[in-house]
């Protein structure tokens, strides 16, 4: 006689919560550090030796013109980096030593980046930027020191993860977290990922021109297309995490947590990346209706067998890929994409590249068989 599956994690998994380390933080600190370097030195072309010493900016006078928004942006970017350093070295290095180590790493990295910017005509090395970056790192490190024990040592967050998700859910959760970040750049449709023109560039241009010559969608057709694309995107992203969740009763709520995080990320970061842009610029009839429909579908499907969830998620990703690549983008959107950028993020090209391949990686993950004994069904 078979016993009913339990939503409680096995004893050995609850014991794993007490481990005093965070492999996820160690991975994230390298990823965030790489993103900072990429954003600060992009586009990596036009290197020129003007005869100015690399570290001359350290003793340069206070600049006459500077933007408070740019300074805050630098603090905002480096603060997570500082916190991640502290979490990554925990518990080997703790307290004020971790704060000092994180500040040193952040300061050295920022100083080196500013020195390299001396040789990039499109960038300006600045002691203000260095100070803001160091201040952001120290602020983040302080937060990391104050929260390391609560977040890593048998924290409620870790216990929640173990109780709600299977042991092999880490890849799905990382991919879902990346999906939230991908919402920062402007998008032709809400939550649209998988635009191959971003990766293929000029190779894809003839296909785009051909589509525009064959078909110019009406406004109502664009509304329907965004409705379907957004609905498919939300359904796929929601099922990506629920298909790795344990059979706890409110697991459909996870879909709305993910969607809320994505919208919050868009509302907060998109105006910083695009000066003057409204936090609610994404609100259209097609986007709202698609979001609600996709969220409702994913919530209901969260209680179906995992094989069903995976199949529907893959189908939704294919639908999204077809729509975003076959629906001709508005010429106004293409022309306005670069208007109003503040320039501080410079991560947009990298984020857009990740956005293009995200559905393909998600399909690959969803198509992998679940390992027996790792999940409850």
PDB file of C-alpha atoms in Angstrom, residues 83 138-148:
ATOM      1  CA  UNK A  83      26.372  42.454  -0.026  1.00  0.00           C
ATOM      2  CA  UNK A 138      30.366  49.657   1.694  1.00  0.00           C
ATOM      3  CA  UNK A 139      26.627  50.203   2.099  1.00  0.00           C
ATOM      4  CA  UNK A 140      25.880  46.828   0.558  1.00  0.00           C
ATOM      5  CA  UNK A 141      28.600  45.167   2.619  1.00  0.00           C
ATOM      6  CA  UNK A 142      27.147  46.624   5.812  1.00  0.00           C
ATOM      7  CA  UNK A 143      23.732  45.262   4.867  1.00  0.00           C
ATOM      8  CA  UNK A 144      25.372  41.932   4.088  1.00  0.00           C
ATOM      9  CA  UNK A 145      27.085  41.779   7.484  1.00  0.00           C
ATOM     10  CA  UNK A 146      23.839  42.574   9.283  1.00  0.00           C
ATOM     11  CA  UNK A 147      21.823  40.001   7.337  1.00  0.00           C
ATOM     12  CA  UNK A 148      24.297  37.153   6.689  1.00  0.00           C
TER      13      UNK A 148
END
